[in-house]
Short mmCIF file of C-alpha atoms in Angstrom, two decimals:
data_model
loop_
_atom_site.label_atom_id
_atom_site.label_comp_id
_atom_site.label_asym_id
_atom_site.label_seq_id
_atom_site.Cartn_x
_atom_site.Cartn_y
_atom_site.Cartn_z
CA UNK A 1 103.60 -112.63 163.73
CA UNK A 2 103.15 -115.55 165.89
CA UNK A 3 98.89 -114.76 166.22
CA UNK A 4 99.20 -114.88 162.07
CA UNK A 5 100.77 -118.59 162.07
CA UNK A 6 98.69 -119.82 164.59
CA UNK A 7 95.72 -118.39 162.65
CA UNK A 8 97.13 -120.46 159.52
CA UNK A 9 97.33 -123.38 161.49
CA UNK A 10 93.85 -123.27 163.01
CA UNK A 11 92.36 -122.53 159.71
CA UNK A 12 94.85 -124.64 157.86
CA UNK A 13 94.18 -128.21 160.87
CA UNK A 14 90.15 -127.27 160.54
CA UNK A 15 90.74 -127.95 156.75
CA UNK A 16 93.12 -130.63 156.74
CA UNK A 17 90.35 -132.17 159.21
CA UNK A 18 87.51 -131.56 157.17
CA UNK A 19 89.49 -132.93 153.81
CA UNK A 20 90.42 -136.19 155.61
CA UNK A 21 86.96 -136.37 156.78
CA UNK A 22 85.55 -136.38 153.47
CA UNK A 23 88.32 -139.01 151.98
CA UNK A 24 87.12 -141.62 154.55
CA UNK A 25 90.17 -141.60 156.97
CA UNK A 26 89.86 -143.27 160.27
CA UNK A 27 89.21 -139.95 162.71
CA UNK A 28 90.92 -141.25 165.83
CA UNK A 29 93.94 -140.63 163.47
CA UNK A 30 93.15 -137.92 161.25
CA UNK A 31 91.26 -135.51 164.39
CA UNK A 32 94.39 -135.74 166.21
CA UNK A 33 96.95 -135.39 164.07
CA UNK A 34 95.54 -132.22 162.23
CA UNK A 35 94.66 -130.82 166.44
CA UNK A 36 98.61 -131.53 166.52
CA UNK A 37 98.96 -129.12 164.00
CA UNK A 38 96.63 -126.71 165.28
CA UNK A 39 99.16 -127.22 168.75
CA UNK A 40 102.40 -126.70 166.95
CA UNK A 41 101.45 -123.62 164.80
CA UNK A 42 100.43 -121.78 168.10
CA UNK A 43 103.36 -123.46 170.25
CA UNK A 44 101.22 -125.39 172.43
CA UNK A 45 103.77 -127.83 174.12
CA UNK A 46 102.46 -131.43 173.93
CA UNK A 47 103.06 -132.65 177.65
CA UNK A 48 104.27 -129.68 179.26
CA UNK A 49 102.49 -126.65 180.81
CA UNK A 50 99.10 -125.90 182.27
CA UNK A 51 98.00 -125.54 178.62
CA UNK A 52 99.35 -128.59 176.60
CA UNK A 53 97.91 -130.67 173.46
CA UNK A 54 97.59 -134.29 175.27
CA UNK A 55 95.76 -132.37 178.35
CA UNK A 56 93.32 -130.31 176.41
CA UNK A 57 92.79 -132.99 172.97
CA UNK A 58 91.81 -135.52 176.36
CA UNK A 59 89.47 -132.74 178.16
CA UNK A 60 87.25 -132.61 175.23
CA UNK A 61 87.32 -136.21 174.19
CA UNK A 62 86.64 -137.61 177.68
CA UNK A 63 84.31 -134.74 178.43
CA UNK A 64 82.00 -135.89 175.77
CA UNK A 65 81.86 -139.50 176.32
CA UNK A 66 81.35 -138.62 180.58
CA UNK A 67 78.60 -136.45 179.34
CA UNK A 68 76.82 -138.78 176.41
CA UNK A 69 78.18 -142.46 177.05
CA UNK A 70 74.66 -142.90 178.52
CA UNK A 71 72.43 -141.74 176.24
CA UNK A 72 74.09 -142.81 173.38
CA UNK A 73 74.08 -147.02 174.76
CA UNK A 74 70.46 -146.50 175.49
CA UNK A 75 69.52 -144.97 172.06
CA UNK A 76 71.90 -147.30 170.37
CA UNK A 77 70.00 -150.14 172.48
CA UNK A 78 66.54 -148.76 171.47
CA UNK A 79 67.16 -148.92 168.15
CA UNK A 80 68.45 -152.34 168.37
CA UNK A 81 65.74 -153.83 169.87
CA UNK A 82 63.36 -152.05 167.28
CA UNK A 83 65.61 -154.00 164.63
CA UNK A 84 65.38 -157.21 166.29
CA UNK A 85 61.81 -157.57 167.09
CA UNK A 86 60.74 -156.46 163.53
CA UNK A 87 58.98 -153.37 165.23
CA UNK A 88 60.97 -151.11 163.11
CA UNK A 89 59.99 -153.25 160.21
CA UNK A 90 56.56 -153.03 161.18
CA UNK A 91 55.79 -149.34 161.25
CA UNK A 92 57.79 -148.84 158.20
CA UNK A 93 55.02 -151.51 156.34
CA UNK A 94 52.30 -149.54 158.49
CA UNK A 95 53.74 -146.46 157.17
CA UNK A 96 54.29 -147.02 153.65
CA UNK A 97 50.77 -148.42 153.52
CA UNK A 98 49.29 -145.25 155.02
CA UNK A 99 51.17 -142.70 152.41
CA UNK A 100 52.61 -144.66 149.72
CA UNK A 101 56.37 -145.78 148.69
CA UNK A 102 56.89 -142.11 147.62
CA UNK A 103 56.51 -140.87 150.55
CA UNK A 104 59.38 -142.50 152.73
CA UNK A 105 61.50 -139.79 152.95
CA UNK A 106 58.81 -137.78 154.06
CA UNK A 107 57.89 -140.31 156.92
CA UNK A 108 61.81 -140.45 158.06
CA UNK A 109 61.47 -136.95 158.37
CA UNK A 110 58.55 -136.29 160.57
CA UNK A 111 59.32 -138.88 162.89
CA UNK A 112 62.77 -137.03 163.42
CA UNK A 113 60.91 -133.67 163.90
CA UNK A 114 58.58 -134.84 166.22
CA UNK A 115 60.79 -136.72 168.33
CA UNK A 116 63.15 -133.24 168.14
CA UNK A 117 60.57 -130.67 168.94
CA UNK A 118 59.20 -133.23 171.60
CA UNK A 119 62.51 -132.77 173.50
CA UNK A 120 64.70 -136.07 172.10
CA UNK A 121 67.98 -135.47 171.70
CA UNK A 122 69.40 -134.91 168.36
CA UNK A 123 71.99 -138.19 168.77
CA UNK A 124 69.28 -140.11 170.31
CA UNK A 125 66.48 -139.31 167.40
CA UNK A 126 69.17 -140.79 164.39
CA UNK A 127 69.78 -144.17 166.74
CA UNK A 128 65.82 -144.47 167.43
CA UNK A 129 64.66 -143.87 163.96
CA UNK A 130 67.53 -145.27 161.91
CA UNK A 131 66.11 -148.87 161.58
CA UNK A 132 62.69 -147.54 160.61
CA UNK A 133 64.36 -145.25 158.00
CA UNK A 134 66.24 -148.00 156.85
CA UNK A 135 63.22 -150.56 156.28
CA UNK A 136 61.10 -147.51 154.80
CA UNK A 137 64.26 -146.93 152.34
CA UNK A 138 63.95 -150.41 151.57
CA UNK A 139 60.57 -150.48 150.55
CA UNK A 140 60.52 -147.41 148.38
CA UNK A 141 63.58 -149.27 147.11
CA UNK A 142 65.88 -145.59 147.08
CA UNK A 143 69.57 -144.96 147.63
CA UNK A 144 70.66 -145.83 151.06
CA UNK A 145 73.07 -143.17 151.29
CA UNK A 146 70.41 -140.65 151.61
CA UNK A 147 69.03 -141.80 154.73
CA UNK A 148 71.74 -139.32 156.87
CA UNK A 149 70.34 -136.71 154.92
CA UNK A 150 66.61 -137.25 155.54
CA UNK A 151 67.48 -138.08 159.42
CA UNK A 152 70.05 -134.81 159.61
CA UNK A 153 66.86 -132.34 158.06
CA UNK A 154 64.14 -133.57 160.38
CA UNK A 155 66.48 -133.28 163.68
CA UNK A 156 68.69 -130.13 162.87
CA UNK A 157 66.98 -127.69 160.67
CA UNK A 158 63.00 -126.54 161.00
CA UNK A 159 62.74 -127.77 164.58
CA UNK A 160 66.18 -127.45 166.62
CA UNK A 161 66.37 -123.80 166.16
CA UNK A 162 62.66 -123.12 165.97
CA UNK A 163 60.28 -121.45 169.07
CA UNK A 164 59.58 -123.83 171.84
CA UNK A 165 61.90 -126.51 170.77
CA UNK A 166 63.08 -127.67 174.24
CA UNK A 167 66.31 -128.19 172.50
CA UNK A 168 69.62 -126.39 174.12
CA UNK A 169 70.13 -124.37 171.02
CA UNK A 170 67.26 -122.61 171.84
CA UNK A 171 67.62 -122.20 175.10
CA UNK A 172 70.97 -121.23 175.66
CA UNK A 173 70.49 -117.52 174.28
CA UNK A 174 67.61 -117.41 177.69
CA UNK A 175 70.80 -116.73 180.38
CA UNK A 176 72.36 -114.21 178.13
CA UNK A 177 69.24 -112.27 176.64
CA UNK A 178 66.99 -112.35 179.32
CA UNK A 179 64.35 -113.97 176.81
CA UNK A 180 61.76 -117.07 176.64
CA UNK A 181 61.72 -120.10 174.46
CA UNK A 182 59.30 -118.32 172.58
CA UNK A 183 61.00 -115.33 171.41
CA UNK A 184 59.87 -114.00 167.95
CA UNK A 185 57.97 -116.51 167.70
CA UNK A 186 56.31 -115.44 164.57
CA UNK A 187 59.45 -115.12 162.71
CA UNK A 188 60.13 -117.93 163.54
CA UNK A 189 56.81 -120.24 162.41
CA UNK A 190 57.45 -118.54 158.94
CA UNK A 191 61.48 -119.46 158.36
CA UNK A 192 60.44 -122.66 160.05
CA UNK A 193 58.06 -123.44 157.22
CA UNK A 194 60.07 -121.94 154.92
CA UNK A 195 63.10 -124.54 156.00
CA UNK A 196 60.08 -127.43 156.27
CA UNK A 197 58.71 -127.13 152.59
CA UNK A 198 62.13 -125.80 150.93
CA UNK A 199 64.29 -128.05 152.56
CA UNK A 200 61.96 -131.30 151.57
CA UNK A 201 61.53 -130.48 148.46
CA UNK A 202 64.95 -129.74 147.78
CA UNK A 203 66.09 -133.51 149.58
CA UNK A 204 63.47 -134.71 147.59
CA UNK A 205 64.83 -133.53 144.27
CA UNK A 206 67.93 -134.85 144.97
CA UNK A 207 67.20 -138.30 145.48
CA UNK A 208 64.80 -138.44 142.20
CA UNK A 209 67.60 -137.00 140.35
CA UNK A 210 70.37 -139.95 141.73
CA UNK A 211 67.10 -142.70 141.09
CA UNK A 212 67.13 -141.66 137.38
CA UNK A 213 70.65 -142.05 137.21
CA UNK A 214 69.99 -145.85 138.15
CA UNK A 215 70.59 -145.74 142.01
CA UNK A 216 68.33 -148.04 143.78
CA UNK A 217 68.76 -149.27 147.77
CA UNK A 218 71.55 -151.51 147.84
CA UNK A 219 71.69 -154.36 150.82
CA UNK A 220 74.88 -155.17 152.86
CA UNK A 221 75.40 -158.67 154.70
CA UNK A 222 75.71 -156.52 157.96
CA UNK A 223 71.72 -155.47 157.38
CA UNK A 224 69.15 -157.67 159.56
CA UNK A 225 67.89 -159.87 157.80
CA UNK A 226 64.37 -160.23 156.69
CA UNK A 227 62.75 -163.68 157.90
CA UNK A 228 59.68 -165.25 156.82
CA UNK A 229 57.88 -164.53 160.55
CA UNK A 230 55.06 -162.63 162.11
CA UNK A 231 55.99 -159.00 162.81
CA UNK A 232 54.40 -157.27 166.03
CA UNK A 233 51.82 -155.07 165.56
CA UNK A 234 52.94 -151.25 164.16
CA UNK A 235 51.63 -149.92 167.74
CA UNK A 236 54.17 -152.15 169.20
CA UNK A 237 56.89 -149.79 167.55
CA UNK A 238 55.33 -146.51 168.59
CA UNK A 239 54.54 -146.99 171.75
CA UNK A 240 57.59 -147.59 173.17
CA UNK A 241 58.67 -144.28 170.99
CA UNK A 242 55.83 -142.30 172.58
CA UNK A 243 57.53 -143.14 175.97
CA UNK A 244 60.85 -141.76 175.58
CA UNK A 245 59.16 -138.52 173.99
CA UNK A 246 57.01 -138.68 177.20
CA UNK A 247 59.24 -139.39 179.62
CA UNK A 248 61.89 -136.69 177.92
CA UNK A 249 58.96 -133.87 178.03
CA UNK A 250 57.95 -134.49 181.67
CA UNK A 251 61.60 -134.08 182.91
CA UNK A 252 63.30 -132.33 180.86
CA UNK A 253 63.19 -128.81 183.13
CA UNK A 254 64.02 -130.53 186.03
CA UNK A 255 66.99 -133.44 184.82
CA UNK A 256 67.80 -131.47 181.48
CA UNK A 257 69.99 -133.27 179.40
CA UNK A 258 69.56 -136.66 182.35
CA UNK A 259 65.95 -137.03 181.15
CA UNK A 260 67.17 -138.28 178.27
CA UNK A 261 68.53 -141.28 180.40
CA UNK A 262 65.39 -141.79 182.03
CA UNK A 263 63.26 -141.56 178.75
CA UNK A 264 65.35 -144.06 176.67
CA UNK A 265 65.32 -146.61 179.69
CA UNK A 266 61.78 -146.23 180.11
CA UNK A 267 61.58 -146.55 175.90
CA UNK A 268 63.95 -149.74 176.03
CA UNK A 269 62.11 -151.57 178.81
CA UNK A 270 58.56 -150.71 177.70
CA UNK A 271 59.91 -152.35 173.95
CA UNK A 272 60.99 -155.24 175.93
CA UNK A 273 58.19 -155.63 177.48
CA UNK A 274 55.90 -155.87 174.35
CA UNK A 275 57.99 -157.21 172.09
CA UNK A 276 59.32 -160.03 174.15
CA UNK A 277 58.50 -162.84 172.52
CA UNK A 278 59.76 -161.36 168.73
CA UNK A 279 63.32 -161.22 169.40
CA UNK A 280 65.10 -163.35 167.84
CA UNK A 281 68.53 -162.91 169.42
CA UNK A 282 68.41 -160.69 172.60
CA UNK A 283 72.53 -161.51 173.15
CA UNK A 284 73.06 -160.44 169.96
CA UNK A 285 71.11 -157.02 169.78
CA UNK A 286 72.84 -155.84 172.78
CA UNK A 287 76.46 -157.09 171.96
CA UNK A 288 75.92 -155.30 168.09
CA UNK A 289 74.00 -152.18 169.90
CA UNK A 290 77.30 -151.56 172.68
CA UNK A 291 79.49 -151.99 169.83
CA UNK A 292 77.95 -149.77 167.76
CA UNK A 293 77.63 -147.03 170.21
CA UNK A 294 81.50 -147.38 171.43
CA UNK A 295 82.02 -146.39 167.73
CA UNK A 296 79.63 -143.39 167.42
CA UNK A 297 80.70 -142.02 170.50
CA UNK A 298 84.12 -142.48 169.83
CA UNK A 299 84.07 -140.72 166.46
CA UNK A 300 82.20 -137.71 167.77
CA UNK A 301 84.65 -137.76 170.86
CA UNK A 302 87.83 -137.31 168.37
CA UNK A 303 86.44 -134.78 166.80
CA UNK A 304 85.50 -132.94 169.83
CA UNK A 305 88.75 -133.32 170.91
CA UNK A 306 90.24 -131.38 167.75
CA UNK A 307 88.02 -128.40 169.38
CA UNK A 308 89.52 -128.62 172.85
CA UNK A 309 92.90 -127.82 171.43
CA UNK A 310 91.50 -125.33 169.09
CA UNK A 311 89.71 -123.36 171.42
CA UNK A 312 93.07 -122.64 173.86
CA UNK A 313 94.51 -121.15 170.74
CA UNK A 314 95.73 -117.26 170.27
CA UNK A 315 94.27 -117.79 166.85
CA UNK A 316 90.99 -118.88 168.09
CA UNK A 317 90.76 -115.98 170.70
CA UNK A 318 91.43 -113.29 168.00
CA UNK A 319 88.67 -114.84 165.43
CA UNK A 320 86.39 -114.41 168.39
CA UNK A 321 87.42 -110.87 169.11
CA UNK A 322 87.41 -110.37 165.50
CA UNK A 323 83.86 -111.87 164.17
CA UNK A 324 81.92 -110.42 167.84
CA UNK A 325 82.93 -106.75 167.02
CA UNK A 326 81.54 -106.61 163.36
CA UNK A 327 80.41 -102.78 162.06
CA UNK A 328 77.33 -102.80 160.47
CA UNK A 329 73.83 -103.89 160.90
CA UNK A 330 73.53 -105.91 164.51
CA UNK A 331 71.71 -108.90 163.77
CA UNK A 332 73.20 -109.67 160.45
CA UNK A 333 76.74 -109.27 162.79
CA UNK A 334 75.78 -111.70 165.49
CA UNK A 335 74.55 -113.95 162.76
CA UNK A 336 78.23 -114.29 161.13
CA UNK A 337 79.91 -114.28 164.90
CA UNK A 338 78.22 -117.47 166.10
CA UNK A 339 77.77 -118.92 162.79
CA UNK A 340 81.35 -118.95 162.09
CA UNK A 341 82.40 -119.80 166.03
CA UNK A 342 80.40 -122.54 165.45
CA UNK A 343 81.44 -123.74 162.28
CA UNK A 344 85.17 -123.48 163.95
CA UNK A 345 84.20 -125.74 166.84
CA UNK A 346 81.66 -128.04 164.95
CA UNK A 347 79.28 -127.21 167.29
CA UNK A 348 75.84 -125.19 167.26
CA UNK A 349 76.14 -124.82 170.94
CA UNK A 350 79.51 -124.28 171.80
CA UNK A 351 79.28 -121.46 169.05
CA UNK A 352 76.33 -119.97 170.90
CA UNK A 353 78.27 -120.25 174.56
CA UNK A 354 81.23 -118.35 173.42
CA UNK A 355 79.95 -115.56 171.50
CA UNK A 356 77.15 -114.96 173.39
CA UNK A 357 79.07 -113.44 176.43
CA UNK A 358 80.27 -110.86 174.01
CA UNK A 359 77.61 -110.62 171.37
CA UNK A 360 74.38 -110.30 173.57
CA UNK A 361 75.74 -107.33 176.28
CA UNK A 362 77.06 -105.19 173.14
CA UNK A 363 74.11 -105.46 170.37
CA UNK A 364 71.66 -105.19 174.00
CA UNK A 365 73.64 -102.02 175.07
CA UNK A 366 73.41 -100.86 171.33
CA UNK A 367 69.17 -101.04 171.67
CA UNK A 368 68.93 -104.74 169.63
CA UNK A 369 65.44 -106.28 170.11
CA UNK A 370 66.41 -109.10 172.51
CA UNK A 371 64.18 -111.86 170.96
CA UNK A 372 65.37 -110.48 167.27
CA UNK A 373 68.79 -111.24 168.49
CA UNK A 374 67.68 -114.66 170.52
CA UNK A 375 65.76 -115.91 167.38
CA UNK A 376 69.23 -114.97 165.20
CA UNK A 377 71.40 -116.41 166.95
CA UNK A 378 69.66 -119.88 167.48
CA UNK A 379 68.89 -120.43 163.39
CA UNK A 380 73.08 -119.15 162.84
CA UNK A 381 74.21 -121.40 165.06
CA UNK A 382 72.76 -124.38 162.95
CA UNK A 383 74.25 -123.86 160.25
CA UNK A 384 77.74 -123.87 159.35
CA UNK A 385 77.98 -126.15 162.71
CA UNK A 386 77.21 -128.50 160.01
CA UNK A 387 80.46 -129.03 158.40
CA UNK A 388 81.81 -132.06 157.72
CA UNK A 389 84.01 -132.27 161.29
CA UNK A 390 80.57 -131.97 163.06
CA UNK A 391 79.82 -134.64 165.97
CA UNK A 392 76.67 -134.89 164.99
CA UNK A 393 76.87 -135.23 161.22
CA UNK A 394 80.11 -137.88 162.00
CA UNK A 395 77.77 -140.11 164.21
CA UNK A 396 74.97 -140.13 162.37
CA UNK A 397 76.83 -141.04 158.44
CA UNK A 398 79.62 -142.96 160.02
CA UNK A 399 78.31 -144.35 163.35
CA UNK A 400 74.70 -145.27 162.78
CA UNK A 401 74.34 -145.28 159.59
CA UNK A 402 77.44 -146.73 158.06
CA UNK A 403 78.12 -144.79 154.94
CA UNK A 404 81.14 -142.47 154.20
CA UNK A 405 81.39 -138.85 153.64
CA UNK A 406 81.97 -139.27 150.39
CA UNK A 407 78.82 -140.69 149.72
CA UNK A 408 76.15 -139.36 152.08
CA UNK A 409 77.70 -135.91 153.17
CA UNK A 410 76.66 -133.58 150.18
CA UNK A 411 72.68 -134.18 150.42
CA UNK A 412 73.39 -133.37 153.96
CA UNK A 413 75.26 -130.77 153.64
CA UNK A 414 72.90 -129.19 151.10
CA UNK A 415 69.80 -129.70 153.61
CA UNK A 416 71.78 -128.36 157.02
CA UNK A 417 74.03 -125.97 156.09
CA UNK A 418 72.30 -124.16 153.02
CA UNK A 419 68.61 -124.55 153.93
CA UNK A 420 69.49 -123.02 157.71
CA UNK A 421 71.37 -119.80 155.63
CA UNK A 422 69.02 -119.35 153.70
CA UNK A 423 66.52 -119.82 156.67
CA UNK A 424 68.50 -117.12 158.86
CA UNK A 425 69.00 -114.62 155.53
CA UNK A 426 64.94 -115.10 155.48
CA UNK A 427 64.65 -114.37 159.24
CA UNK A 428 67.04 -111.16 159.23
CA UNK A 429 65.31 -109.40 156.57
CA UNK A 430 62.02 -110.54 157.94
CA UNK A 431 63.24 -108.47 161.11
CA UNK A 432 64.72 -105.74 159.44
CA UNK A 433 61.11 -104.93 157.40
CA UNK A 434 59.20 -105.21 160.15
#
């Protein structure tokens, strides 16, 4: 009896959190109050006890700012400077010039796939490319609360989850599977296209349909402001993004997740360096770009927080047992496992780390093609890790780009959660014919 109410009050906090989320409520209230109720419904003292809500709400929330305060200063920095020099500005005109107002979502997008596949973290590619996305938005003259959307495909979708992406949700399957970045890699090219040319035209779609309906970009009095001055040459802007891509691909094997530090230092000084004598208020940049990425982390760190209590539940430990031991056919079971691990922690990772100690010895033992079951496993885990509650989806709306839920969430919901299903149905029966 007491597994079945904390199982209502997991499932029942994860809703409550993702409700609040959408209605705009501040989450350093709303993530720990509904992790309370996640603590009470499984009688999780709050002070008391090696296992206690204050202790584990605090691992996870401190735990991700000691692990991303960093990276998310520099990025937050990077892009920044790229708003105060008019660099960002300055692609975006070299950009639109080169393919044409109608093309702007298009151009947000590749930038935030190349930057991913290239090794950038997903956190750091939304802070870098935000004030390009923003001036390209501008310029096509097309709802502003799209931009999470177009940033959220081009990071999380075709390229996170893909062969050879250097990012951890495709390497993390490697310790357990005994497989390469590479695994099924043809598979994988075709549900990566697939996701590329569906998921575009799909985000696409939706923003003609909301222009029709009389949306247009609206400006805010917190936007930079546009100054009659001379703007840097576009190379100016890309340069200094060719460095951190650089810099992140030549250490990223031997600093891992550090390079990232390293790569956005080396991007922020080498802007400096060019740029110098556009900025127009150097004080100001950094005083708005440390503000701004106290608040992003912040938000992501409360809702990580919800997870550490979540994940020292009985309820949480018998949805694992429960979703790892699916009858049936293998892959399509290790897809719904670490899909729905990870849409209870909010996290495509952490859903691959705990089923994965489970799920990969028992489908191996069973005779499952290892990079089948690497290649499944990566493209589940980015999907329902999506959800509203996500870290990533609450920094990038909320954090760096400064819309609500409300507004921006369902465009990116359709283009990270949907597209990546119907991705990993596409992969699974791809697998399953051949």
């Amino acid at each position: 009896m007491s597994e079945v109410i904390s199982l209502i009050g997991l499932v029942g906090g994860l809703a409550l959190l993702i409700v609040l989320t959408l209605r705009g409520w501040n989450l350093f209230i709303s993530a720990p109050l509904c992790a309370l109720i996640v603590a009470f419904s499984s009688n999780i003292p709050v002070f008391t006890g090696d296992i206690n809500f204050v202790q584990n709400y605090l691992a996870g929330f401190t735990g991700f700012i000691a692990s991303w305060f960093f990276m998310f200063l520099l990025g937050s920095i990077f892009g920044k400077f790229m708003e105060d020099t008019g660099a960002a500005d300055s692609v975006a005109a070299w950009i639109t010039g080169l393919l044409g107002k109608q093309r702007a979502v298009l151009a947000v997008v590749a930038a935030c796939a190349v930057l991913t596949y290239g090794g950038v973290s997903l956190f750091v590619v939304a802070f870098a490319v935000y004030p390009m996305a923003l001036s390209l938005f501008k310029e096509a003259n097309l709802p502003r609360r799209f931009i999470p959307a177009a940033l959220a495909f081009g990071s999380v979708t075709f390229t996170m989850t893909s062969a050879g992406s250097p990012e951890i949700q495709n390497w993390i399957p490697i310790e357990y599977l005994g497989t390469t970045p590479y695994a099924a890699w043809e598979v994988s090219l075709v549900v990566a296209v697939f996701m590329a040319v569906f998921g575009y035209w799909w985000l696409q779609r939706i923003i003609n349909s909301a222009v029709k309906r009389g949306e247009h970009f609206q400006e805010r009095s917190s936007d930079p402001q546009l100054v009659d001055r001379e703007l840097p040459h576009p190379a100016t802007g890309l340069l200094p993004l060719l460095v951190v891509l650089g810099l992140s691909f030549i250490y990223h094997d031997t600093l891992m997740q550090n390079a990232l530090i390293i790569a956005l230092l080396g991007g922020v000084i080498s802007l400096m360096i060019i740029n110098w004598r556009f900025f127009t208020n150097l004080q100001a940049a950094l005083g708005n770009a440390t503000t701004g990425a106290l608040i992003a982390i912040g938000n992501t760190a409360a809702v990580v927080g919800f997870g550490g209590v979540a994940r020292v539940t009985p309820a949480f430990d018998l949805a694992v047992a429960a979703v790892t031991s699916l009858p049936g056919n293998e892959l399509v079971g290790a897809a719904i496992a670490v899909s729905a691990i990870a849409g209870l922690t909010g996290s495509a990772s952490g859903g691959q780390v705990i089923a994965l100690p489970a799920v990969g010895p028992h489908y191996l033992d069973l005779g499952v093609n290892p990079e089948q079951l690497h290649r499944v496993v990566a493209i589940s885990s980015g999907a329902l890790d999506s959800l509203p509650h996500n870290g990533y989806v609450v920094t990038t709306i909320r954090g760096i780009c400064n819309e609500s839920h409300k507004d921006a969430y369902w465009a990116v919901g359709a283009v990270t959660v949907v597209v990546p299903l119907m991705g990993l149905s596409l992969a699974i029966l791809l697998f399953n014919l051949f």
